[in-house]
XYZ file of C-alpha atoms in Angstrom:
188
model
C 77.655 118.517 122.854
C 78.433 120.964 120.278
C 79.417 120.211 116.811
C 81.721 122.501 114.850
C 82.182 122.097 111.207
C 85.168 123.422 109.332
C 85.205 124.176 105.764
C 88.463 124.545 103.913
C 88.566 127.140 101.234
C 91.234 127.628 98.526
C 93.359 130.665 99.439
C 95.998 130.380 96.882
C 98.352 133.396 96.863
C 98.780 134.669 93.447
C 102.316 134.367 92.053
C 103.517 137.784 90.734
C 106.783 139.820 90.411
C 106.089 143.264 91.473
C 109.423 145.135 91.228
C 113.207 144.891 90.555
C 115.873 146.965 91.895
C 119.667 146.923 90.859
C 122.784 148.157 92.882
C 126.362 147.502 93.597
C 126.786 144.361 95.708
C 130.059 145.507 97.525
C 129.183 149.261 98.119
C 131.494 150.683 95.352
C 130.549 154.031 93.973
C 132.704 154.329 90.742
C 133.434 152.235 87.882
C 136.941 152.324 86.406
C 138.342 150.879 83.096
C 140.090 147.510 83.434
C 137.992 146.552 86.569
C 135.468 144.064 87.602
C 132.230 144.934 89.800
C 129.506 142.856 91.271
C 125.891 143.898 91.101
C 122.895 142.437 92.773
C 119.405 142.474 91.691
C 116.470 142.427 94.203
C 113.329 140.979 92.932
C 110.117 141.525 94.905
C 106.740 139.692 94.358
C 104.079 137.666 95.926
C 103.642 133.845 96.163
C 106.355 131.501 95.131
C 107.721 133.892 92.504
C 111.074 133.460 90.446
C 113.441 135.807 92.058
C 116.186 135.425 89.364
C 117.143 138.017 86.600
C 118.820 138.001 83.089
C 121.582 140.637 82.903
C 122.753 142.573 79.961
C 124.635 145.754 78.995
C 123.411 148.763 76.957
C 126.429 150.385 75.235
C 130.073 149.637 75.738
C 132.613 148.220 73.377
C 134.094 144.862 72.777
C 135.618 143.290 75.871
C 133.102 144.790 78.342
C 130.698 142.182 79.608
C 128.328 141.033 82.369
C 128.092 137.538 83.554
C 124.811 135.616 84.382
C 125.582 136.229 88.059
C 125.925 140.045 87.769
C 129.669 140.568 87.530
C 130.503 143.489 85.151
C 134.029 143.342 83.502
C 134.962 146.744 81.952
C 137.446 146.519 79.198
C 140.768 148.340 79.628
C 140.121 150.253 76.403
C 136.427 150.937 77.006
C 135.671 154.046 74.962
C 132.264 154.611 76.267
C 131.733 157.358 78.916
C 128.747 155.645 80.371
C 127.283 152.031 80.493
C 123.745 151.044 81.533
C 123.466 147.512 83.149
C 120.004 145.831 82.772
C 118.271 143.335 85.003
C 115.158 141.639 83.491
C 112.942 139.554 85.890
C 112.773 135.899 84.686
C 109.403 135.657 86.416
C 107.964 138.701 84.530
C 109.928 140.220 81.550
C 107.833 143.431 81.977
C 109.779 144.145 85.290
C 113.017 145.595 84.391
C 115.647 147.615 86.372
C 118.454 149.595 84.971
C 121.583 151.305 86.398
C 123.682 153.918 84.268
C 127.166 154.092 85.310
C 129.855 156.605 84.508
C 133.257 155.115 83.423
C 136.454 156.619 84.865
C 140.108 156.314 83.961
C 142.667 155.753 86.757
C 145.498 158.182 86.533
C 148.471 157.165 88.668
C 150.906 159.916 89.379
C 154.433 158.799 90.631
C 156.803 161.263 92.206
C 159.795 160.338 94.196
C 158.545 157.726 96.635
C 155.008 158.923 96.455
C 152.139 157.455 94.420
C 148.790 159.046 94.078
C 145.725 157.520 92.204
C 143.095 159.850 90.727
C 139.848 158.663 89.098
C 138.830 160.884 86.326
C 136.641 160.978 83.269
C 138.010 160.835 79.875
C 138.625 164.356 78.387
C 139.122 165.875 81.944
C 142.293 167.811 82.812
C 144.746 167.135 85.575
C 147.054 169.832 86.657
C 150.586 168.506 87.450
C 153.255 170.140 89.679
C 156.548 168.445 90.150
C 157.789 167.967 93.630
C 161.132 169.750 94.612
C 164.184 168.097 93.092
C 166.255 166.124 95.421
C 169.723 167.701 96.279
C 172.018 167.660 93.220
C 169.205 167.020 90.731
C 166.995 169.121 88.620
C 163.531 168.483 86.967
C 164.012 166.780 83.629
C 160.282 165.929 82.311
C 157.197 164.106 82.763
C 156.617 160.594 81.194
C 153.601 158.515 80.824
C 152.834 154.900 80.433
C 149.676 154.768 78.321
C 147.767 157.208 76.354
C 146.692 160.785 77.169
C 148.161 164.214 76.236
C 150.899 166.283 78.194
C 150.551 169.931 77.472
C 154.309 170.411 77.960
C 156.273 167.446 79.192
C 159.394 169.549 80.067
C 157.533 172.035 82.430
C 157.389 171.699 86.105
C 153.751 172.636 85.959
C 151.610 171.286 83.195
C 148.184 169.886 82.319
C 147.343 166.384 81.314
C 144.341 165.493 79.295
C 142.805 162.053 80.520
C 142.355 159.297 77.856
C 139.859 156.429 77.628
C 142.368 154.204 79.255
C 144.241 153.940 82.656
C 147.565 155.638 82.575
C 150.740 156.265 84.752
C 152.502 159.669 84.718
C 155.974 159.997 86.427
C 158.087 163.009 87.073
C 161.722 162.548 86.154
C 164.880 164.268 87.590
C 168.565 164.201 86.500
C 171.731 164.883 88.039
C 173.228 168.268 87.669
C 175.981 168.224 85.065
C 178.143 170.921 83.278
C 180.101 170.664 80.168
C 183.510 172.619 79.787
C 181.792 175.309 77.662
C 179.700 176.667 80.391
C 182.513 177.282 82.932
C 184.027 180.810 83.224
C 186.715 182.209 85.314
C 188.548 185.442 86.216
C 191.780 186.266 88.007
C 190.494 185.413 91.285
């Protein structure tokens, strides 16, 4: 008969946070003013480590915030061109991840029945070309809802300088009309 003796040893796995990574949770690629974006933090470690983080923002103006669960809300009038979100590991405050985001304005261009959305940085220029006027009409002007600068609002082709807010630009047409002074006639 053989006798086997087993001796248990303490093999405690050390608890440690080794890394933190931050990225978009939903696969977005750009951040637009007046929008909300969810981020995820992936915390790596050994043992029964704490995989939670504390979120914060570096930069930005009033109204832009990030919630405790990683939802970034960008203010409609955010003046910063970039924001940096920061995730600090609760299990080890020395482990930090950041992600710097460029902030875009949404420029909506409406012409006839067409609508086009462009995402541009503040200060960039958008070249506008009016579509052909419907029969019996002629181009009148460009109007905008929001901020930004039109180089010449009465030209069929003009440039628009993008503001630090979202904006809608529309091409406008008016019916041809004539006043009595413009008419001329001859013997025929």
